[in-house]
Amino acid sequence: MRSGAVASYIVETYLPKTRAGELNELATDARLAAEAKDPNGRTIRFVGGTLLPEKEICLLRFESVSRELVDAVVRQAGITHDRIVVAVESKQTRKQTRSTSSASRSRRSNSDVHQC
């Protein structure tokens, strides 16, 4: 990113269970749109997507210098969305996260979350 502080943003969009197979296509569209620069030369990066099939919600994560740039890129990709919010990340590493208690792991179900 060239200027300004970079923040993480989550884009919330509707993706019904019947179209859950489209998660990777949606993520590809978001990534390709994010790779383009805006007229001011600022860049944006698509980080990944997560589908919550039981809630029919798809969360797309971006790193960008502004919410407006995220909105413009998502619209350019043709992705309709409900909202864009700033995300605050945990400071834990993946290794630390893996060492969570077995009780917390047992609460999670692979059918609840799909990532790309």
PDB file of C-alpha atoms in Angstrom:
ATOM      1  CA  MET A   1       0.000   0.000   0.000  1.00  0.00           C
ATOM      2  CA  ARG A   2       1.435   3.328  -0.962  1.00  0.00           C
ATOM      3  CA  SER A   3      -0.226   5.831   1.327  1.00  0.00           C
ATOM      4  CA  GLY A   4      -2.295   5.893   4.470  1.00  0.00           C
ATOM      5  CA  ALA A   5      -2.678   3.288   7.152  1.00  0.00           C
ATOM      6  CA  VAL A   6      -3.808  -0.129   6.000  1.00  0.00           C
ATOM      7  CA  ALA A   7      -6.775  -1.682   7.775  1.00  0.00           C
ATOM      8  CA  SER A   8      -8.637  -4.961   7.447  1.00  0.00           C
ATOM      9  CA  TYR A   9     -12.195  -4.826   6.156  1.00  0.00           C
ATOM     10  CA  ILE A  10     -14.898  -7.483   6.047  1.00  0.00           C
ATOM     11  CA  VAL A  11     -17.469  -7.376   3.269  1.00  0.00           C
ATOM     12  CA  GLU A  12     -20.678  -9.207   4.144  1.00  0.00           C
ATOM     13  CA  THR A  13     -22.693 -10.643   1.297  1.00  0.00           C
ATOM     14  CA  TYR A  14     -25.534 -13.137   0.921  1.00  0.00           C
ATOM     15  CA  LEU A  15     -24.677 -16.566  -0.489  1.00  0.00           C
ATOM     16  CA  PRO A  16     -27.406 -19.205  -0.097  1.00  0.00           C
ATOM     17  CA  LYS A  17     -26.526 -22.774   0.858  1.00  0.00           C
ATOM     18  CA  THR A  18     -27.708 -23.922  -2.551  1.00  0.00           C
ATOM     19  CA  ARG A  19     -24.914 -21.841  -4.130  1.00  0.00           C
ATOM     20  CA  ALA A  20     -22.164 -22.658  -1.594  1.00  0.00           C
ATOM     21  CA  GLY A  21     -20.067 -24.097  -4.430  1.00  0.00           C
ATOM     22  CA  GLU A  22     -19.701 -20.558  -5.796  1.00  0.00           C
ATOM     23  CA  LEU A  23     -17.485 -19.434  -2.901  1.00  0.00           C
ATOM     24  CA  ASN A  24     -14.238 -19.929  -4.830  1.00  0.00           C
ATOM     25  CA  GLU A  25     -15.629 -18.128  -7.885  1.00  0.00           C
ATOM     26  CA  LEU A  26     -16.733 -15.216  -5.718  1.00  0.00           C
ATOM     27  CA  ALA A  27     -13.292 -15.112  -4.077  1.00  0.00           C
ATOM     28  CA  THR A  28     -11.591 -15.142  -7.481  1.00  0.00           C
ATOM     29  CA  ASP A  29     -13.739 -12.241  -8.667  1.00  0.00           C
ATOM     30  CA  ALA A  30     -12.863 -10.295  -5.521  1.00  0.00           C
ATOM     31  CA  ARG A  31      -9.150 -11.045  -5.869  1.00  0.00           C
ATOM     32  CA  LEU A  32      -9.012 -10.043  -9.532  1.00  0.00           C
ATOM     33  CA  ALA A  33     -10.851  -6.787  -8.878  1.00  0.00           C
ATOM     34  CA  ALA A  34      -8.587  -6.013  -5.916  1.00  0.00           C
ATOM     35  CA  GLU A  35      -5.469  -6.459  -8.036  1.00  0.00           C
ATOM     36  CA  ALA A  36      -6.426  -3.460 -10.114  1.00  0.00           C
ATOM     37  CA  LYS A  37      -5.267  -0.071  -8.845  1.00  0.00           C
ATOM     38  CA  ASP A  38      -7.622   2.807  -8.289  1.00  0.00           C
ATOM     39  CA  PRO A  39      -7.132   6.137 -10.161  1.00  0.00           C
ATOM     40  CA  ASN A  40      -5.023   7.530  -7.306  1.00  0.00           C
ATOM     41  CA  GLY A  41      -2.546   4.634  -7.470  1.00  0.00           C
ATOM     42  CA  ARG A  42      -3.559   3.135  -4.121  1.00  0.00           C
ATOM     43  CA  THR A  43      -3.728  -0.646  -3.972  1.00  0.00           C
ATOM     44  CA  ILE A  44      -5.990  -3.055  -2.190  1.00  0.00           C
ATOM     45  CA  ARG A  45      -5.459  -6.723  -1.369  1.00  0.00           C
ATOM     46  CA  PHE A  46      -8.015  -9.517  -1.148  1.00  0.00           C
ATOM     47  CA  VAL A  47      -7.104 -11.779   1.772  1.00  0.00           C
ATOM     48  CA  GLY A  48      -9.734 -14.508   1.626  1.00  0.00           C
ATOM     49  CA  GLY A  49     -13.328 -15.524   1.996  1.00  0.00           C
ATOM     50  CA  THR A  50     -15.359 -17.487   4.510  1.00  0.00           C
ATOM     51  CA  LEU A  51     -18.828 -18.937   4.036  1.00  0.00           C
ATOM     52  CA  LEU A  52     -21.204 -19.515   6.939  1.00  0.00           C
ATOM     53  CA  PRO A  53     -23.641 -21.839   5.143  1.00  0.00           C
ATOM     54  CA  GLU A  54     -26.150 -22.151   7.984  1.00  0.00           C
ATOM     55  CA  LYS A  55     -26.453 -18.347   8.057  1.00  0.00           C
ATOM     56  CA  GLU A  56     -26.102 -17.995   4.254  1.00  0.00           C
ATOM     57  CA  ILE A  57     -23.477 -15.300   4.795  1.00  0.00           C
ATOM     58  CA  CYS A  58     -20.217 -14.927   2.908  1.00  0.00           C
ATOM     59  CA  LEU A  59     -17.475 -12.809   4.482  1.00  0.00           C
ATOM     60  CA  LEU A  60     -14.795 -11.416   2.173  1.00  0.00           C
ATOM     61  CA  ARG A  61     -11.683 -10.000   3.824  1.00  0.00           C
ATOM     62  CA  PHE A  62      -9.641  -7.189   2.305  1.00  0.00           C
ATOM     63  CA  GLU A  63      -6.702  -5.078   3.412  1.00  0.00           C
ATOM     64  CA  SER A  64      -6.961  -1.531   2.145  1.00  0.00           C
ATOM     65  CA  VAL A  65      -6.264   2.107   2.860  1.00  0.00           C
ATOM     66  CA  SER A  66      -9.992   2.958   2.874  1.00  0.00           C
ATOM     67  CA  ARG A  67     -13.494   1.557   3.115  1.00  0.00           C
ATOM     68  CA  GLU A  68     -14.406   3.532  -0.032  1.00  0.00           C
ATOM     69  CA  LEU A  69     -11.746   1.713  -2.034  1.00  0.00           C
ATOM     70  CA  VAL A  70     -13.054  -1.643  -0.786  1.00  0.00           C
ATOM     71  CA  ASP A  71     -16.585  -0.632  -1.792  1.00  0.00           C
ATOM     72  CA  ALA A  72     -15.434   0.443  -5.265  1.00  0.00           C
ATOM     73  CA  VAL A  73     -13.526  -2.799  -5.851  1.00  0.00           C
ATOM     74  CA  VAL A  74     -16.394  -4.991  -4.640  1.00  0.00           C
ATOM     75  CA  ARG A  75     -18.821  -3.132  -6.922  1.00  0.00           C
ATOM     76  CA  GLN A  76     -16.368  -3.461  -9.827  1.00  0.00           C
ATOM     77  CA  ALA A  77     -16.339  -7.213  -9.201  1.00  0.00           C
ATOM     78  CA  GLY A  78     -20.141  -7.227  -9.423  1.00  0.00           C
ATOM     79  CA  ILE A  79     -20.555  -8.424  -5.849  1.00  0.00           C
ATOM     80  CA  THR A  80     -23.647  -7.114  -4.102  1.00  0.00           C
ATOM     81  CA  HIS A  81     -23.076  -6.667  -0.411  1.00  0.00           C
ATOM     82  CA  ASP A  82     -24.921  -5.735   2.754  1.00  0.00           C
ATOM     83  CA  ARG A  83     -22.129  -3.919   4.558  1.00  0.00           C
ATOM     84  CA  ILE A  84     -18.424  -3.286   4.938  1.00  0.00           C
ATOM     85  CA  VAL A  85     -16.938  -3.169   8.418  1.00  0.00           C
ATOM     86  CA  VAL A  86     -13.467  -2.669   9.867  1.00  0.00           C
ATOM     87  CA  ALA A  87     -12.031  -5.890  11.282  1.00  0.00           C
ATOM     88  CA  VAL A  88      -9.669  -6.161  14.232  1.00  0.00           C
ATOM     89  CA  GLU A  89      -7.404  -9.194  14.115  1.00  0.00           C
ATOM     90  CA  SER A  90      -6.185 -11.304  17.021  1.00  0.00           C
ATOM     91  CA  LYS A  91      -2.468 -11.056  17.702  1.00  0.00           C
ATOM     92  CA  GLN A  92      -2.199 -14.850  18.120  1.00  0.00           C
ATOM     93  CA  THR A  93      -0.247 -16.798  15.544  1.00  0.00           C
ATOM     94  CA  ARG A  94      -1.643 -19.889  13.841  1.00  0.00           C
ATOM     95  CA  LYS A  95       0.618 -22.033  16.044  1.00  0.00           C
ATOM     96  CA  GLN A  96      -0.840 -20.456  19.185  1.00  0.00           C
ATOM     97  CA  THR A  97      -4.356 -20.869  17.811  1.00  0.00           C
ATOM     98  CA  ARG A  98      -3.791 -24.590  17.118  1.00  0.00           C
ATOM     99  CA  SER A  99      -2.944 -25.139  20.771  1.00  0.00           C
ATOM    100  CA  THR A 100      -6.435 -24.130  21.895  1.00  0.00           C
ATOM    101  CA  SER A 101      -8.229 -26.473  24.234  1.00  0.00           C
ATOM    102  CA  SER A 102      -9.930 -29.551  22.848  1.00  0.00           C
ATOM    103  CA  ALA A 103     -13.188 -28.232  24.301  1.00  0.00           C
ATOM    104  CA  SER A 104     -13.099 -25.192  22.044  1.00  0.00           C
ATOM    105  CA  ARG A 105     -12.185 -27.362  19.044  1.00  0.00           C
ATOM    106  CA  SER A 106     -15.078 -29.712  19.714  1.00  0.00           C
ATOM    107  CA  ARG A 107     -17.521 -26.789  19.552  1.00  0.00           C
ATOM    108  CA  ARG A 108     -16.525 -26.080  15.955  1.00  0.00           C
ATOM    109  CA  SER A 109     -17.961 -28.105  13.121  1.00  0.00           C
ATOM    110  CA  ASN A 110     -16.469 -28.345   9.632  1.00  0.00           C
ATOM    111  CA  SER A 111     -19.943 -27.990   8.154  1.00  0.00           C
ATOM    112  CA  ASP A 112     -20.373 -24.585   9.825  1.00  0.00           C
ATOM    113  CA  VAL A 113     -17.569 -22.704   8.073  1.00  0.00           C
ATOM    114  CA  HIS A 114     -15.986 -22.955   4.617  1.00  0.00           C
ATOM    115  CA  GLN A 115     -12.901 -20.951   3.746  1.00  0.00           C
ATOM    116  CA  CYS A 116     -11.154 -20.184   0.504  1.00  0.00           C
TER     117      CYS A 116
END
